[in-house]
Amino acid sequence: MIECVNCNAKYDDNEVIYNCKECGSVLEVAVNTDEININKETFDCRKDTLWKYKEFMPVDETKIVSLDEGGTPFCKCEKLGKELGVDLYVKVEGSNPTGSFKDRGMSVGMTKAMELGVDTVGCASTGNTSASLAAYSARAGLRCVVLLPSGKVALGKLAQAMFHGAEVLSVYGNFDEALEAITVLALEKHLYLLNSINPYRLEGQKSVGFEIVNELGWKSPDRIILPVGNAGNISAIWKGVREFHNAGYIKDLPMMTGIQAEGASPIANAFRKNTMDMVPIENPETVATAIRIGAPVSSIKALRAIYDSNGYSETVTDDEILAAQLELARKEGIGVEPASSASIAGLKKLVEQGEIDKGEQIVCIVTGHLLKDSNTGINACSEPIEIDADVDALKKVLLNKD
Ligand SMILES: *Cc1c(COP(=O)(O)O)cnc(C)c1O
Ligand SMILES: [Zn+2]
């Protein structure tokens, strides 16, 4: 069953619907954990993908479209953790098939699309959603249309969307405007929308929460920190950990901590004012293009996740984002795109502010791979030294000998 998160209006699973007809708010797929009778040990003998938890995925198992997404690395970060005085783990979502966590949502969303029998899927995207949708629609054999904000999409992501055969339209305007336009096309039934306003996307993404508590030996960390753009992922992970809590697999719940870029921070602004009223940002701007979003569609869900979990929201500057990106790469060997390192930048800031206690067990989610935005990576480095393939010349440079 699909439910409105605001007025609780209910809709059939197979109704193609993106907003509540009664009040216009966002929707959620209701999963009744009382009806799921599976011993948590059973998961351990299954392949390490998100479908390991298929009982919690409200779609037809015979229609699964998958690239073995999920089961991503969960790296303990000793060095960085020690410096900050916390027990730090990083969940590396860049290791998904197309290089971001979007694959989790797309696998379940595309499965729903097959169940519904649609022939065209579409999205507006800051980049990663389009890359993922293009790959999964190729796998499913469906037509794929994507709208991207002109000039604001990282090169790797654009290449993926085009290479996998999507029809890519570069729109004059920002993400929010592109999403508004494609939503109208979806409502007129020209395509099935697979942005995170589609509640089935979030059903896939909640598996990040499943994996974290499973990795920790069926325990919740004290805190989960992640970047927030359209605010679907933080909502999804919160839904996931609550479902495992309801199922009796874990006793505690994590403080959900959402980090936004200073130039695109409507959620953090609302949190500061301790309100549910998100005021959209007219012209969002940040180097972290994946979270360059001014009017997050899942703001209600995200703010509830933050307030209900006794969590937090904070902003970080572009400089802090880029510094954290480099530090994670050089200290821990984990290469991520700028949006992802907002979680690390946020962690550092909240430790400094004393908001995070010493010794907390923290999981930072790094959402996308370094190579997604190779230009930003290259720009942070100096030019390589040009040299002859000559041993003496090499020694001169490397060993500093004459
Ligand atoms: C989509 C995306 C985000 C933002 O996630 P939301 O669910 O929109 O809040 C952050 N980082 C990366 C790399 C992304 O692709
Ligand atoms: Zn409603």
Coordinates of C-alpha atoms and ligand atoms in Angstrom, one line a residue:
M1 CA 0.0 0.0 0.0
I2 CA 1.1 3.6 -0.8
E3 CA 0.5 6.2 2.0
C4 CA 0.6 9.9 2.2
V5 CA 3.1 11.0 4.8
N6 CA 1.0 14.1 5.7
C7 CA -2.7 13.1 5.7
N8 CA -2.3 9.2 5.6
A9 CA -4.5 8.9 2.5
K10 CA -4.0 5.4 1.1
Y11 CA -3.5 4.3 -2.5
D12 CA -3.2 1.0 -4.2
D13 CA 0.3 -0.4 -4.9
N14 CA -0.3 -0.4 -8.6
E15 CA -1.6 3.2 -8.9
V16 CA 1.0 5.3 -10.7
I17 CA 1.1 8.3 -8.4
Y18 CA 3.8 10.7 -7.2
N19 CA 1.9 13.1 -4.9
C20 CA -1.1 12.7 -2.6
K21 CA -4.3 13.5 -4.5
E22 CA -5.9 14.9 -1.2
C23 CA -3.1 17.2 0.0
G24 CA -0.3 17.2 -2.5
S25 CA 2.3 15.9 -0.1
V26 CA 4.8 13.1 -0.7
L27 CA 4.1 9.4 -0.5
E28 CA 5.6 6.4 1.1
V29 CA 5.3 2.7 0.5
A30 CA 4.0 1.1 3.7
V31 CA 5.8 -2.0 4.7
N32 CA 4.2 -4.0 7.5
T33 CA 7.1 -5.6 9.4
D34 CA 4.6 -7.7 11.4
E35 CA 3.9 -9.7 8.2
I36 CA 7.6 -10.4 7.6
N37 CA 8.7 -13.5 9.4
I38 CA 12.3 -14.0 8.7
N39 CA 15.1 -14.8 11.1
K40 CA 17.9 -12.3 10.7
E41 CA 20.5 -15.1 10.4
T42 CA 18.9 -16.2 7.1
F43 CA 20.3 -13.0 5.5
D44 CA 23.9 -14.1 6.1
C45 CA 23.8 -17.0 3.7
R46 CA 22.6 -14.9 0.8
K47 CA 24.6 -13.1 -1.9
D48 CA 25.7 -9.6 -0.8
T49 CA 23.4 -7.4 -2.8
L50 CA 20.4 -5.3 -1.6
W51 CA 18.1 -8.2 -2.7
K52 CA 19.5 -10.1 0.3
Y53 CA 16.7 -8.3 2.1
K54 CA 14.1 -9.0 -0.5
E55 CA 11.3 -9.7 2.0
F56 CA 11.5 -6.0 2.9
M57 CA 11.3 -4.9 -0.8
P58 CA 7.6 -4.3 -1.7
V59 CA 7.9 -5.4 -5.4
D60 CA 7.3 -8.6 -7.5
E61 CA 10.3 -10.8 -7.0
T62 CA 9.9 -12.4 -10.5
K63 CA 10.4 -9.0 -12.1
I64 CA 13.7 -8.0 -10.5
V65 CA 16.1 -5.8 -12.6
S66 CA 19.5 -5.9 -10.9
L67 CA 23.2 -5.2 -11.5
D68 CA 24.1 -6.7 -8.1
E69 CA 23.9 -3.3 -6.4
G70 CA 24.4 -2.9 -2.7
G71 CA 26.8 -4.9 -0.5
T72 CA 29.2 -1.9 -0.7
P73 CA 32.4 -1.6 1.4
F74 CA 32.2 -0.6 5.0
C75 CA 35.6 0.8 5.9
K76 CA 36.8 1.5 9.4
C77 CA 38.8 4.7 9.3
E78 CA 41.3 4.4 12.1
K79 CA 43.4 7.5 11.2
L80 CA 40.7 10.0 10.7
G81 CA 38.7 8.6 13.5
K82 CA 41.5 8.8 16.0
E83 CA 42.2 12.4 15.1
L84 CA 38.6 13.3 15.7
G85 CA 38.2 11.1 18.7
V86 CA 35.4 9.0 17.3
D87 CA 34.9 5.4 16.1
L88 CA 34.5 6.1 12.4
Y89 CA 33.2 3.9 9.6
V90 CA 32.7 5.0 6.0
K91 CA 30.1 3.3 3.8
V92 CA 31.5 3.6 0.3
E93 CA 28.5 3.9 -2.1
G94 CA 30.7 4.8 -5.0
S95 CA 31.3 1.1 -5.3
N96 CA 27.8 0.5 -6.7
P97 CA 27.5 -0.6 -10.4
T98 CA 27.3 3.0 -11.8
G99 CA 29.3 4.6 -9.0
S100 CA 26.6 6.0 -6.6
F101 CA 23.9 4.9 -4.2
K102 CA 21.3 5.8 -6.8
D103 CA 21.6 2.2 -8.1
R104 CA 19.9 0.8 -5.1
G105 CA 16.8 3.0 -5.7
M106 CA 16.9 2.4 -9.4
S107 CA 17.0 -1.4 -9.0
V108 CA 13.8 -1.4 -7.0
G109 CA 12.2 1.5 -9.0
M110 CA 13.0 -0.3 -12.3
T111 CA 11.5 -3.5 -10.9
K112 CA 8.3 -1.6 -10.2
A113 CA 8.4 -0.2 -13.7
M114 CA 8.5 -3.7 -15.1
E115 CA 5.7 -4.8 -12.8
L116 CA 3.6 -1.9 -14.1
G117 CA 4.5 -2.7 -17.7
V118 CA 5.6 0.8 -18.7
D119 CA 7.7 1.4 -21.8
T120 CA 9.4 4.7 -21.0
V121 CA 11.1 5.9 -17.9
G122 CA 12.5 9.3 -17.1
C123 CA 14.1 11.6 -14.6
A124 CA 15.5 15.0 -14.0
S125 CA 19.0 14.7 -12.5
T126 CA 22.0 16.5 -11.2
G127 CA 23.9 13.6 -12.8
N128 CA 24.0 10.4 -10.9
T129 CA 20.3 9.6 -11.1
S130 CA 20.5 9.9 -14.9
A131 CA 23.6 7.7 -15.1
S132 CA 21.9 5.0 -13.0
L133 CA 18.6 5.2 -14.7
A134 CA 20.3 5.0 -18.1
A135 CA 22.1 1.8 -17.1
Y136 CA 19.1 0.1 -15.5
S137 CA 16.8 1.0 -18.3
A138 CA 19.3 -0.5 -20.8
R139 CA 19.2 -3.7 -18.7
A140 CA 15.4 -3.6 -18.6
G141 CA 15.1 -2.8 -22.3
L142 CA 13.1 0.4 -21.7
R143 CA 13.3 3.8 -23.4
C144 CA 15.0 6.3 -21.1
V145 CA 14.6 10.1 -21.1
V146 CA 16.7 12.3 -18.8
L147 CA 16.7 16.1 -18.2
L148 CA 20.0 17.6 -17.0
P149 CA 20.6 21.2 -15.9
S150 CA 22.7 22.7 -18.7
G151 CA 26.5 23.1 -17.9
K152 CA 26.1 21.8 -14.3
V153 CA 26.6 18.1 -14.6
A154 CA 29.9 16.5 -13.9
L155 CA 31.5 15.0 -17.0
G156 CA 31.6 11.3 -15.9
K157 CA 27.9 11.3 -15.1
L158 CA 27.0 12.8 -18.5
A159 CA 29.2 10.3 -20.3
Q160 CA 27.4 7.4 -18.5
A161 CA 23.9 8.6 -19.3
M162 CA 24.8 9.1 -22.9
F163 CA 26.9 5.9 -23.3
H164 CA 24.1 3.7 -21.8
G165 CA 21.8 5.1 -24.5
A166 CA 19.5 7.5 -22.7
E167 CA 17.9 10.4 -24.6
V168 CA 19.7 13.2 -22.8
L169 CA 18.2 16.7 -22.9
S170 CA 20.2 19.6 -21.5
V171 CA 17.8 22.0 -20.0
Y172 CA 18.3 25.8 -19.5
G173 CA 17.6 26.0 -15.8
N174 CA 18.5 24.3 -12.6
F175 CA 17.6 20.9 -11.3
D176 CA 14.4 22.0 -9.5
E177 CA 13.0 23.5 -12.7
A178 CA 13.9 20.4 -14.7
L179 CA 12.2 18.2 -12.2
E180 CA 9.1 20.3 -12.3
A181 CA 8.9 20.0 -16.1
I182 CA 9.4 16.3 -16.2
T183 CA 6.9 15.7 -13.5
V184 CA 4.3 17.2 -15.7
L185 CA 5.2 14.8 -18.5
A186 CA 4.9 12.0 -16.0
L187 CA 1.5 13.1 -14.8
E188 CA 0.4 13.2 -18.4
K189 CA 1.5 9.5 -18.6
H190 CA 4.2 10.1 -21.2
L191 CA 6.8 8.4 -18.9
Y192 CA 7.2 6.7 -15.6
L193 CA 9.1 9.1 -13.3
L194 CA 12.1 7.6 -11.4
N195 CA 13.2 10.6 -9.3
S196 CA 13.2 10.0 -5.6
I197 CA 9.7 11.5 -5.4
N198 CA 8.8 8.0 -6.6
P199 CA 8.5 6.2 -3.3
Y200 CA 9.8 2.9 -4.7
R201 CA 13.2 4.5 -5.3
L202 CA 13.5 5.0 -1.5
E203 CA 12.6 1.4 -0.8
G204 CA 15.8 0.4 -2.5
Q205 CA 17.8 3.1 -0.8
K206 CA 16.7 2.0 2.6
S207 CA 19.0 -1.0 2.2
V208 CA 22.0 1.3 3.1
G209 CA 20.5 1.4 6.6
F210 CA 20.0 -2.4 6.6
E211 CA 23.6 -3.1 5.6
I212 CA 25.1 -0.7 8.2
V213 CA 23.3 -2.3 11.2
N214 CA 24.0 -5.8 9.8
E215 CA 27.8 -4.9 9.4
L216 CA 27.9 -3.7 13.0
G217 CA 26.6 -7.1 14.2
W218 CA 23.0 -6.1 14.4
K219 CA 23.6 -2.9 16.3
S220 CA 22.8 0.7 15.4
P221 CA 25.7 3.1 15.3
D222 CA 25.2 6.2 17.4
R223 CA 25.0 8.4 14.4
I224 CA 24.7 8.3 10.6
I225 CA 26.0 11.3 8.7
L226 CA 25.3 11.9 5.0
P227 CA 25.0 14.7 2.4
V228 CA 21.5 15.9 1.7
G229 CA 20.3 17.2 -1.6
N230 CA 16.8 16.3 -2.7
A231 CA 16.6 14.6 0.8
G232 CA 15.5 11.2 -0.4
N233 CA 18.4 9.2 0.9
I234 CA 18.3 10.4 4.5
S235 CA 14.6 9.6 4.5
A236 CA 15.2 6.2 3.0
I237 CA 17.9 5.2 5.5
W238 CA 15.8 6.3 8.4
K239 CA 12.9 4.2 7.1
G240 CA 15.3 1.2 6.8
V241 CA 16.7 1.4 10.3
R242 CA 13.2 1.8 11.7
E243 CA 11.9 -1.2 9.8
F244 CA 14.8 -3.4 11.2
H245 CA 14.0 -1.9 14.6
N246 CA 10.3 -2.8 14.3
A247 CA 11.3 -6.3 13.1
G248 CA 13.3 -6.7 16.4
Y249 CA 16.7 -7.0 14.7
I250 CA 18.2 -4.0 16.5
K251 CA 17.4 -2.3 19.8
D252 CA 18.5 1.3 19.2
L253 CA 18.3 3.9 16.4
P254 CA 20.9 6.2 15.0
M255 CA 20.9 10.0 15.2
M256 CA 20.3 11.0 11.5
T257 CA 22.6 13.9 10.6
G258 CA 22.2 15.7 7.3
I259 CA 24.8 17.9 5.9
Q260 CA 24.2 20.5 3.2
A261 CA 26.3 22.8 1.1
E262 CA 26.2 26.4 2.4
G263 CA 24.8 27.6 -1.0
A264 CA 22.0 25.0 -1.1
S265 CA 20.8 24.5 2.5
P266 CA 17.0 24.7 2.9
I267 CA 16.9 21.7 5.2
A268 CA 19.7 22.9 7.5
N269 CA 18.0 26.4 7.6
A270 CA 14.7 24.8 8.7
F271 CA 16.5 22.8 11.3
R272 CA 18.2 25.9 12.7
K273 CA 14.8 27.5 13.1
N274 CA 13.5 24.2 14.6
T275 CA 10.6 24.2 12.1
M276 CA 9.1 21.8 9.5
D277 CA 8.7 24.6 7.1
M278 CA 11.4 24.4 4.4
V279 CA 11.9 27.6 2.5
P280 CA 13.2 26.9 -1.0
I281 CA 16.5 28.5 -2.1
E282 CA 16.0 30.3 -5.4
N283 CA 19.4 29.9 -7.0
P284 CA 21.3 27.1 -5.3
E285 CA 25.0 27.1 -5.9
T286 CA 27.8 24.7 -4.8
V287 CA 30.8 22.9 -6.2
A288 CA 29.1 19.7 -5.0
T289 CA 26.7 19.5 -8.0
A290 CA 25.0 16.4 -6.7
I291 CA 23.5 18.4 -3.9
R292 CA 22.9 21.6 -5.8
I293 CA 19.2 21.5 -5.0
G294 CA 17.1 24.4 -3.7
A295 CA 13.7 22.8 -3.1
P296 CA 14.2 19.2 -1.8
V297 CA 11.0 17.1 -2.6
S298 CA 11.5 14.9 0.5
S299 CA 12.0 17.7 3.0
I300 CA 9.1 16.6 5.2
K301 CA 10.5 13.1 5.5
A302 CA 14.0 14.3 6.0
L303 CA 13.1 16.8 8.7
R304 CA 11.0 14.2 10.5
A305 CA 14.0 11.8 10.3
I306 CA 16.3 14.4 11.8
Y307 CA 13.9 15.5 14.6
D308 CA 12.5 12.1 15.5
S309 CA 16.0 10.6 15.7
N310 CA 17.3 13.5 17.9
G311 CA 19.7 14.1 14.9
Y312 CA 21.2 17.3 13.5
S313 CA 21.7 19.3 10.3
E314 CA 24.5 21.6 9.5
T315 CA 26.0 23.4 6.5
V316 CA 29.6 23.2 5.1
T317 CA 31.4 25.6 2.7
D318 CA 32.7 24.5 -0.7
D319 CA 36.2 24.9 0.6
E320 CA 35.5 22.6 3.5
I321 CA 33.9 20.1 1.1
L322 CA 37.0 20.1 -1.1
A323 CA 39.4 19.9 1.8
A324 CA 37.5 16.9 3.2
Q325 CA 37.5 15.2 -0.2
L326 CA 41.3 15.5 -0.4
E327 CA 41.8 14.4 3.2
L328 CA 39.7 11.3 2.8
A329 CA 41.6 10.4 -0.4
R330 CA 45.0 11.0 1.1
K331 CA 44.5 9.7 4.6
E332 CA 42.2 6.7 4.0
G333 CA 42.5 6.0 0.3
I334 CA 38.9 6.6 -0.3
G335 CA 38.1 8.6 -3.5
V336 CA 34.8 10.3 -3.5
E337 CA 33.0 13.1 -5.4
P338 CA 32.6 16.5 -3.7
A339 CA 29.0 16.0 -2.6
S340 CA 30.0 12.8 -0.8
S341 CA 32.7 14.4 1.3
A342 CA 30.2 16.9 2.7
S343 CA 29.5 14.1 5.2
I344 CA 33.2 14.1 6.3
A345 CA 33.3 17.9 6.3
G346 CA 30.2 17.9 8.5
L347 CA 31.6 15.4 10.9
K348 CA 34.7 17.6 11.4
K349 CA 32.6 20.6 12.0
L350 CA 30.3 19.0 14.5
V351 CA 33.2 17.5 16.4
E352 CA 34.7 21.0 16.6
Q353 CA 31.4 22.5 17.7
G354 CA 31.1 19.8 20.4
E355 CA 27.8 18.6 19.0
I356 CA 29.4 15.2 18.5
D357 CA 30.6 13.5 21.7
K358 CA 34.1 11.9 22.0
G359 CA 33.9 8.2 21.4
E360 CA 30.7 8.2 19.4
Q361 CA 30.3 5.4 16.8
I362 CA 29.7 7.2 13.6
V363 CA 29.0 6.0 10.0
C364 CA 29.6 8.6 7.3
I365 CA 28.0 7.7 4.0
V366 CA 30.1 8.7 1.0
T367 CA 27.6 8.7 -1.8
G368 CA 29.5 8.7 -5.1
H369 CA 32.8 7.8 -6.7
L370 CA 35.8 10.2 -7.3
L371 CA 35.8 9.6 -11.0
K372 CA 32.3 10.9 -11.4
D373 CA 33.7 14.4 -11.3
S374 CA 37.2 13.9 -12.6
N375 CA 37.6 17.6 -13.5
T376 CA 37.2 18.7 -9.9
G377 CA 39.7 16.1 -8.9
I378 CA 42.3 17.1 -11.5
N379 CA 41.9 20.8 -10.6
A380 CA 42.8 20.1 -7.0
C381 CA 46.2 18.7 -8.1
S382 CA 49.3 20.2 -9.6
E383 CA 50.5 19.2 -13.1
P384 CA 52.6 16.1 -13.3
I385 CA 56.3 16.7 -13.9
E386 CA 57.2 16.0 -17.6
I387 CA 60.4 13.9 -17.9
D388 CA 62.4 11.7 -20.2
A389 CA 62.2 7.9 -19.6
D390 CA 65.8 8.1 -18.3
V391 CA 67.0 6.6 -15.1
D392 CA 69.3 9.4 -14.2
A393 CA 66.7 12.0 -14.8
L394 CA 64.2 10.1 -12.7
K395 CA 66.7 9.7 -9.9
K396 CA 67.4 13.4 -10.0
V397 CA 63.7 14.1 -9.3
L398 CA 62.8 11.2 -7.1
L399 CA 65.9 10.9 -5.0
N400 CA 66.9 14.5 -5.1
K401 CA 70.5 13.5 -6.1
D402 CA 72.8 15.2 -8.5
Ligands
LIG1 C1 21.9 12.1 -5.2 C2 23.1 12.3 -4.5 C3 23.2 13.0 -3.2 C4 21.9 13.5 -2.6 O1 21.0 12.5 -2.2 P1 19.5 13.0 -1.9 O2 18.8 11.7 -1.8 O3 19.0 13.7 -3.1 O4 19.5 13.8 -0.7 C5 24.4 13.1 -2.6 N1 25.5 12.7 -3.2 C6 25.5 12.1 -4.4 C7 26.8 11.6 -4.9 C8 24.4 11.9 -5.1 O5 24.4 11.3 -6.3
ZN2 ZN -2.1 13.6 1.7

